[in-house]
Every structure is written in structure tokens, then in C-alpha cells.
């Protein structure tokens, strides 16, 4: 059976956990039959996870009795490793956002202090916003049953994400992607101005 495609990118990830919490994470990885190794330098401990399909390296900064994961971008190609990291973010009040790519929908999930703030589907009409109480709002390309303030918040998330994509495309000198992202930003900006008139 061919394994399904999966990739997750953890951006601006910050989570602090105790050595006991790290041990629980290690035990979970061992349950999944992963091989684990350590690599050290003066300030950082690297946990190397070998899943037999791929190798992932997670940096932990020493912080007194605690260990902190602080990374700008961490790419994970194994779903079980991504799910374990998400669990750490939830249980230990982590923050950051995750871009998840599958054969089907692609998602961006924003975490703040261990709580999912929003989930946005990329390359699709459906958007989901989740607040700290778990209430979910869904819409397809502006269902006007939503209040204008909520739509503007969703648009702001989309604009931020598109700006990040545009920056990456500028770095890569990808002229086609640059043109598409500029077009999308113009459309999002126009929609935002239209909705702002309803406030």
C-alpha cells in the first residue's frame, strides 16, 4: 500500500516543558516504534527521531529545570511526529502556527497558549474559525450570515498568510507565484474594504 502524502510545517513554534514532560513525549515516540538519539551542544539538546521512513531533529533549549522548543520553521514529513508535537503544544500551552499539506485539503492552524485560535483551509472555499471555547464558524466565500467583524478577522488571517507566501516567492524569485499572490492580495484588500463599510 502506498503511504498517503503528508507534510507539516511548524512556524514560530514556542513551547516550554519540564524534563518529565519530555520523557512522556519520548515514551510516546517509542510506542510508535521510533528510534531516538540525542545530540548535544552547549545550550541546545537535539532529539533525533528516526521513524524508519524519515529522520526529524527537534531542538530543545536548556532553561533551568525546563526545556524550550523555539523554532522559526520545523518541517515534519511524518503524521505521527506532527500529531505528537501538536499534543505537546496543547498540553503545555504552546504557541505558533502549523501549515499542514495532504493529498486533500491544506490547512493553517494557529495556536496561542495551547488553544487553537483558528483553522483555515487553503486552496478551498471553506474557512473555519475556532475560538477558545471551541465554537466553530464555517463559511464558503463570504456567507453573509457571519457578522462583518468576524469576516474581517478571517480576511486578516488570509492576508497575513498570503504576505508570508509572497515573501517566500520573492526570496525564490518565482515570478508566476509573485504575480498570483499580488493578485490575491489585491482581491482580499478589496473585499476587506467592502466589508469595512458594513461596520
PDB file of C-alpha atoms in Angstrom:
ATOM      1  CA  UNK A   1       0.000   0.000   0.000  1.00  0.00           C
ATOM      2  CA  UNK A   2       1.396   3.432  -0.972  1.00  0.00           C
ATOM      3  CA  UNK A   3       1.529   5.791   2.048  1.00  0.00           C
ATOM      4  CA  UNK A   4      -0.534   8.965   1.675  1.00  0.00           C
ATOM      5  CA  UNK A   5       1.281  12.270   1.263  1.00  0.00           C
ATOM      6  CA  UNK A   6       1.697  14.330   4.415  1.00  0.00           C
ATOM      7  CA  UNK A   7       3.834  17.296   5.405  1.00  0.00           C
ATOM      8  CA  UNK A   8       3.557  19.794   8.238  1.00  0.00           C
ATOM      9  CA  UNK A   9       5.495  22.997   8.806  1.00  0.00           C
ATOM     10  CA  UNK A  10       5.606  24.376  12.350  1.00  0.00           C
ATOM     11  CA  UNK A  11       6.262  28.144  12.243  1.00  0.00           C
ATOM     12  CA  UNK A  12       7.162  30.476  15.128  1.00  0.00           C
ATOM     13  CA  UNK A  13       6.852  27.480  17.440  1.00  0.00           C
ATOM     14  CA  UNK A  14       7.357  28.156  21.141  1.00  0.00           C
ATOM     15  CA  UNK A  15       6.572  25.694  23.913  1.00  0.00           C
ATOM     16  CA  UNK A  16       8.135  25.155  27.329  1.00  0.00           C
ATOM     17  CA  UNK A  17       8.038  21.793  29.055  1.00  0.00           C
ATOM     18  CA  UNK A  18       9.586  20.009  32.010  1.00  0.00           C
ATOM     19  CA  UNK A  19      12.073  17.149  31.709  1.00  0.00           C
ATOM     20  CA  UNK A  20       9.294  14.816  32.883  1.00  0.00           C
ATOM     21  CA  UNK A  21       7.051  16.073  30.044  1.00  0.00           C
ATOM     22  CA  UNK A  22       9.865  15.442  27.575  1.00  0.00           C
ATOM     23  CA  UNK A  23      10.136  11.890  28.907  1.00  0.00           C
ATOM     24  CA  UNK A  24       6.420  11.377  28.222  1.00  0.00           C
ATOM     25  CA  UNK A  25       6.931  12.616  24.649  1.00  0.00           C
ATOM     26  CA  UNK A  26       9.871  10.213  24.236  1.00  0.00           C
ATOM     27  CA  UNK A  27       7.756   7.330  25.568  1.00  0.00           C
ATOM     28  CA  UNK A  28       5.032   8.176  23.015  1.00  0.00           C
ATOM     29  CA  UNK A  29       7.583   8.131  20.172  1.00  0.00           C
ATOM     30  CA  UNK A  30       8.888   4.763  21.388  1.00  0.00           C
ATOM     31  CA  UNK A  31       5.325   3.394  21.380  1.00  0.00           C
ATOM     32  CA  UNK A  32       5.296   4.268  17.658  1.00  0.00           C
ATOM     33  CA  UNK A  33       8.452   2.103  17.253  1.00  0.00           C
ATOM     34  CA  UNK A  34      10.673   5.110  16.524  1.00  0.00           C
ATOM     35  CA  UNK A  35      14.414   5.053  17.202  1.00  0.00           C
ATOM     36  CA  UNK A  36      15.573   8.020  19.286  1.00  0.00           C
ATOM     37  CA  UNK A  37      19.019   9.579  19.595  1.00  0.00           C
ATOM     38  CA  UNK A  38      20.461  12.639  21.310  1.00  0.00           C
ATOM     39  CA  UNK A  39      22.914  15.244  20.087  1.00  0.00           C
ATOM     40  CA  UNK A  40      24.215  17.950  22.406  1.00  0.00           C
ATOM     41  CA  UNK A  41      25.917  21.318  22.262  1.00  0.00           C
ATOM     42  CA  UNK A  42      26.408  23.951  24.982  1.00  0.00           C
ATOM     43  CA  UNK A  43      22.874  25.370  25.038  1.00  0.00           C
ATOM     44  CA  UNK A  44      20.746  23.044  22.914  1.00  0.00           C
ATOM     45  CA  UNK A  45      19.813  19.373  23.100  1.00  0.00           C
ATOM     46  CA  UNK A  46      18.678  17.856  19.792  1.00  0.00           C
ATOM     47  CA  UNK A  47      16.241  14.943  19.886  1.00  0.00           C
ATOM     48  CA  UNK A  48      16.646  12.932  16.690  1.00  0.00           C
ATOM     49  CA  UNK A  49      13.614  10.791  15.784  1.00  0.00           C
ATOM     50  CA  UNK A  50      14.114   8.038  13.227  1.00  0.00           C
ATOM     51  CA  UNK A  51      10.758   6.609  12.069  1.00  0.00           C
ATOM     52  CA  UNK A  52      12.384   4.196   9.571  1.00  0.00           C
ATOM     53  CA  UNK A  53      10.886   6.358   6.790  1.00  0.00           C
ATOM     54  CA  UNK A  54      12.427   9.702   7.725  1.00  0.00           C
ATOM     55  CA  UNK A  55      14.551  11.446  10.339  1.00  0.00           C
ATOM     56  CA  UNK A  56      13.421  14.509  12.308  1.00  0.00           C
ATOM     57  CA  UNK A  57      15.574  16.686  14.556  1.00  0.00           C
ATOM     58  CA  UNK A  58      13.869  18.719  17.293  1.00  0.00           C
ATOM     59  CA  UNK A  59      15.925  21.329  19.191  1.00  0.00           C
ATOM     60  CA  UNK A  60      15.350  21.865  22.928  1.00  0.00           C
ATOM     61  CA  UNK A  61      16.954  24.877  24.620  1.00  0.00           C
ATOM     62  CA  UNK A  62      18.061  24.363  28.233  1.00  0.00           C
ATOM     63  CA  UNK A  63      16.177  26.750  30.502  1.00  0.00           C
ATOM     64  CA  UNK A  64      16.889  25.894  34.146  1.00  0.00           C
ATOM     65  CA  UNK A  65      14.687  22.946  35.058  1.00  0.00           C
ATOM     66  CA  UNK A  66      12.672  23.419  31.872  1.00  0.00           C
ATOM     67  CA  UNK A  67      13.343  22.733  28.198  1.00  0.00           C
ATOM     68  CA  UNK A  68      12.043  25.074  25.490  1.00  0.00           C
ATOM     69  CA  UNK A  69      11.316  24.388  21.838  1.00  0.00           C
ATOM     70  CA  UNK A  70      11.741  27.684  19.969  1.00  0.00           C
ATOM     71  CA  UNK A  71      11.986  27.393  16.180  1.00  0.00           C
ATOM     72  CA  UNK A  72      11.204  29.672  13.245  1.00  0.00           C
ATOM     73  CA  UNK A  73      10.369  26.732  10.974  1.00  0.00           C
ATOM     74  CA  UNK A  74      10.362  22.975  11.573  1.00  0.00           C
ATOM     75  CA  UNK A  75       9.311  20.661   8.710  1.00  0.00           C
ATOM     76  CA  UNK A  76       7.810  17.287   9.583  1.00  0.00           C
ATOM     77  CA  UNK A  77       7.010  14.646   6.969  1.00  0.00           C
ATOM     78  CA  UNK A  78       5.543  12.010   9.324  1.00  0.00           C
ATOM     79  CA  UNK A  79       1.997  12.452  10.572  1.00  0.00           C
ATOM     80  CA  UNK A  80       2.675  10.689  13.870  1.00  0.00           C
ATOM     81  CA  UNK A  81       5.534  13.095  14.713  1.00  0.00           C
ATOM     82  CA  UNK A  82       3.374  16.111  13.779  1.00  0.00           C
ATOM     83  CA  UNK A  83       0.486  14.838  15.929  1.00  0.00           C
ATOM     84  CA  UNK A  84       2.842  14.309  18.884  1.00  0.00           C
ATOM     85  CA  UNK A  85       4.165  17.877  18.532  1.00  0.00           C
ATOM     86  CA  UNK A  86       0.601  19.229  18.313  1.00  0.00           C
ATOM     87  CA  UNK A  87      -0.231  17.350  21.512  1.00  0.00           C
ATOM     88  CA  UNK A  88       2.751  18.991  23.241  1.00  0.00           C
ATOM     89  CA  UNK A  89       1.511  22.410  22.062  1.00  0.00           C
ATOM     90  CA  UNK A  90      -1.950  21.735  23.500  1.00  0.00           C
ATOM     91  CA  UNK A  91      -0.822  20.250  26.806  1.00  0.00           C
ATOM     92  CA  UNK A  92       1.990  22.713  27.565  1.00  0.00           C
ATOM     93  CA  UNK A  93       0.459  25.987  26.318  1.00  0.00           C
ATOM     94  CA  UNK A  94       2.483  26.236  23.129  1.00  0.00           C
ATOM     95  CA  UNK A  95       2.122  28.950  20.502  1.00  0.00           C
ATOM     96  CA  UNK A  96       2.767  29.127  16.757  1.00  0.00           C
ATOM     97  CA  UNK A  97       1.088  28.033  13.581  1.00  0.00           C
ATOM     98  CA  UNK A  98       1.118  24.849  11.542  1.00  0.00           C
ATOM     99  CA  UNK A  99       0.752  24.575   7.771  1.00  0.00           C
ATOM    100  CA  UNK A 100      -0.466  21.043   7.026  1.00  0.00           C
ATOM    101  CA  UNK A 101      -0.289  19.632   3.480  1.00  0.00           C
ATOM    102  CA  UNK A 102      -2.083  16.418   2.480  1.00  0.00           C
ATOM    103  CA  UNK A 103      -3.337  14.896  -0.765  1.00  0.00           C
ATOM    104  CA  UNK A 104      -6.672  16.550   0.051  1.00  0.00           C
ATOM    105  CA  UNK A 105      -7.168  19.908   1.759  1.00  0.00           C
ATOM    106  CA  UNK A 106      -4.315  22.006   3.123  1.00  0.00           C
ATOM    107  CA  UNK A 107      -4.746  23.791   6.449  1.00  0.00           C
ATOM    108  CA  UNK A 108      -3.201  26.505   8.599  1.00  0.00           C
ATOM    109  CA  UNK A 109      -3.819  26.062  12.333  1.00  0.00           C
ATOM    110  CA  UNK A 110      -2.981  28.907  14.738  1.00  0.00           C
ATOM    111  CA  UNK A 111      -2.191  28.068  18.371  1.00  0.00           C
ATOM    112  CA  UNK A 112      -1.893  30.557  21.216  1.00  0.00           C
ATOM    113  CA  UNK A 113      -1.133  29.393  24.768  1.00  0.00           C
ATOM    114  CA  UNK A 114      -2.159  25.841  23.858  1.00  0.00           C
ATOM    115  CA  UNK A 115      -5.539  26.830  22.408  1.00  0.00           C
ATOM    116  CA  UNK A 116      -6.463  26.631  18.723  1.00  0.00           C
ATOM    117  CA  UNK A 117      -7.393  30.168  17.676  1.00  0.00           C
ATOM    118  CA  UNK A 118      -8.283  29.402  14.074  1.00  0.00           C
ATOM    119  CA  UNK A 119      -8.118  26.815  11.322  1.00  0.00           C
ATOM    120  CA  UNK A 120      -8.110  27.969   7.697  1.00  0.00           C
ATOM    121  CA  UNK A 121      -8.389  25.711   4.679  1.00  0.00           C
ATOM    122  CA  UNK A 122      -6.038  26.739   1.863  1.00  0.00           C
ATOM    123  CA  UNK A 123      -6.951  26.216  -1.807  1.00  0.00           C
ATOM    124  CA  UNK A 124     -10.595  25.753  -0.948  1.00  0.00           C
ATOM    125  CA  UNK A 125     -13.696  27.778  -0.275  1.00  0.00           C
ATOM    126  CA  UNK A 126     -14.368  26.551   3.227  1.00  0.00           C
ATOM    127  CA  UNK A 127     -12.962  28.530   6.137  1.00  0.00           C
ATOM    128  CA  UNK A 128     -13.157  27.590   9.787  1.00  0.00           C
ATOM    129  CA  UNK A 129     -12.616  29.845  12.768  1.00  0.00           C
ATOM    130  CA  UNK A 130     -12.450  28.401  16.265  1.00  0.00           C
ATOM    131  CA  UNK A 131     -12.388  30.484  19.420  1.00  0.00           C
ATOM    132  CA  UNK A 132     -11.045  29.458  22.823  1.00  0.00           C
ATOM    133  CA  UNK A 133     -14.397  27.921  23.776  1.00  0.00           C
ATOM    134  CA  UNK A 134     -14.379  25.647  20.736  1.00  0.00           C
ATOM    135  CA  UNK A 135     -17.173  27.455  18.862  1.00  0.00           C
ATOM    136  CA  UNK A 136     -16.731  26.965  15.116  1.00  0.00           C
ATOM    137  CA  UNK A 137     -17.934  29.261  12.340  1.00  0.00           C
ATOM    138  CA  UNK A 138     -17.897  27.947   8.789  1.00  0.00           C
ATOM    139  CA  UNK A 139     -18.499  29.810   5.576  1.00  0.00           C
ATOM    140  CA  UNK A 140     -17.996  29.455   1.855  1.00  0.00           C
ATOM    141  CA  UNK A 141     -16.642  32.555   0.157  1.00  0.00           C
ATOM    142  CA  UNK A 142     -18.488  35.001   2.373  1.00  0.00           C
ATOM    143  CA  UNK A 143     -21.706  33.669   3.670  1.00  0.00           C
ATOM    144  CA  UNK A 144     -23.123  36.965   4.919  1.00  0.00           C
ATOM    145  CA  UNK A 145     -24.725  35.244   7.912  1.00  0.00           C
ATOM    146  CA  UNK A 146     -21.390  35.990   9.607  1.00  0.00           C
ATOM    147  CA  UNK A 147     -21.013  39.364  11.264  1.00  0.00           C
ATOM    148  CA  UNK A 148     -18.685  41.818   9.451  1.00  0.00           C
ATOM    149  CA  UNK A 149     -16.108  41.850  12.273  1.00  0.00           C
ATOM    150  CA  UNK A 150     -15.670  38.056  12.057  1.00  0.00           C
ATOM    151  CA  UNK A 151     -15.276  38.199   8.273  1.00  0.00           C
ATOM    152  CA  UNK A 152     -12.634  40.940   8.633  1.00  0.00           C
ATOM    153  CA  UNK A 153     -10.723  38.833  11.175  1.00  0.00           C
ATOM    154  CA  UNK A 154     -10.745  35.914   8.749  1.00  0.00           C
ATOM    155  CA  UNK A 155      -9.631  38.179   5.897  1.00  0.00           C
ATOM    156  CA  UNK A 156      -6.771  39.497   8.035  1.00  0.00           C
ATOM    157  CA  UNK A 157      -5.577  35.919   8.603  1.00  0.00           C
ATOM    158  CA  UNK A 158      -5.712  35.244   4.859  1.00  0.00           C
ATOM    159  CA  UNK A 159      -3.852  38.487   4.091  1.00  0.00           C
ATOM    160  CA  UNK A 160      -1.126  37.633   6.634  1.00  0.00           C
ATOM    161  CA  UNK A 161      -0.714  34.171   5.159  1.00  0.00           C
ATOM    162  CA  UNK A 162      -0.596  35.494   1.575  1.00  0.00           C
ATOM    163  CA  UNK A 163       2.012  38.090   2.564  1.00  0.00           C
ATOM    164  CA  UNK A 164       4.120  35.298   4.035  1.00  0.00           C
ATOM    165  CA  UNK A 165       3.761  33.305   0.806  1.00  0.00           C
ATOM    166  CA  UNK A 166       4.659  36.406  -1.230  1.00  0.00           C
ATOM    167  CA  UNK A 167       7.829  36.899   0.818  1.00  0.00           C
ATOM    168  CA  UNK A 168       8.832  33.263   0.176  1.00  0.00           C
ATOM    169  CA  UNK A 169       8.147  33.691  -3.566  1.00  0.00           C
ATOM    170  CA  UNK A 170      10.224  36.906  -3.678  1.00  0.00           C
ATOM    171  CA  UNK A 171      13.095  35.066  -1.999  1.00  0.00           C
ATOM    172  CA  UNK A 172      12.777  32.257  -4.565  1.00  0.00           C
ATOM    173  CA  UNK A 173      12.369  34.732  -7.484  1.00  0.00           C
ATOM    174  CA  UNK A 174       9.236  32.824  -8.564  1.00  0.00           C
ATOM    175  CA  UNK A 175       7.644  35.421 -10.864  1.00  0.00           C
ATOM    176  CA  UNK A 176       4.466  33.421 -11.528  1.00  0.00           C
ATOM    177  CA  UNK A 177       3.768  32.909  -7.810  1.00  0.00           C
ATOM    178  CA  UNK A 178       4.594  36.579  -7.102  1.00  0.00           C
ATOM    179  CA  UNK A 179       2.039  37.693  -9.698  1.00  0.00           C
ATOM    180  CA  UNK A 180      -0.653  35.324  -8.344  1.00  0.00           C
ATOM    181  CA  UNK A 181      -0.079  36.335  -4.721  1.00  0.00           C
ATOM    182  CA  UNK A 182      -0.183  40.047  -5.589  1.00  0.00           C
ATOM    183  CA  UNK A 183      -3.462  39.431  -7.433  1.00  0.00           C
ATOM    184  CA  UNK A 184      -4.844  37.578  -4.415  1.00  0.00           C
ATOM    185  CA  UNK A 185      -3.740  40.360  -2.030  1.00  0.00           C
ATOM    186  CA  UNK A 186      -5.475  42.951  -4.207  1.00  0.00           C
ATOM    187  CA  UNK A 187      -8.695  40.892  -4.166  1.00  0.00           C
ATOM    188  CA  UNK A 188      -8.526  40.327  -0.393  1.00  0.00           C
ATOM    189  CA  UNK A 189      -7.869  44.029   0.214  1.00  0.00           C
ATOM    190  CA  UNK A 190     -10.855  44.973  -1.949  1.00  0.00           C
ATOM    191  CA  UNK A 191     -13.112  42.521  -0.085  1.00  0.00           C
ATOM    192  CA  UNK A 192     -11.901  43.845   3.259  1.00  0.00           C
ATOM    193  CA  UNK A 193     -12.755  47.432   2.264  1.00  0.00           C
ATOM    194  CA  UNK A 194     -16.230  46.316   1.143  1.00  0.00           C
ATOM    195  CA  UNK A 195     -16.873  44.583   4.469  1.00  0.00           C
ATOM    196  CA  UNK A 196     -15.488  47.521   6.476  1.00  0.00           C
ATOM    197  CA  UNK A 197     -18.264  49.674   5.016  1.00  0.00           C
ATOM    198  CA  UNK A 198     -20.766  47.450   6.861  1.00  0.00           C
ATOM    199  CA  UNK A 199     -19.260  48.308  10.270  1.00  0.00           C
TER     200      UNK A 199
END
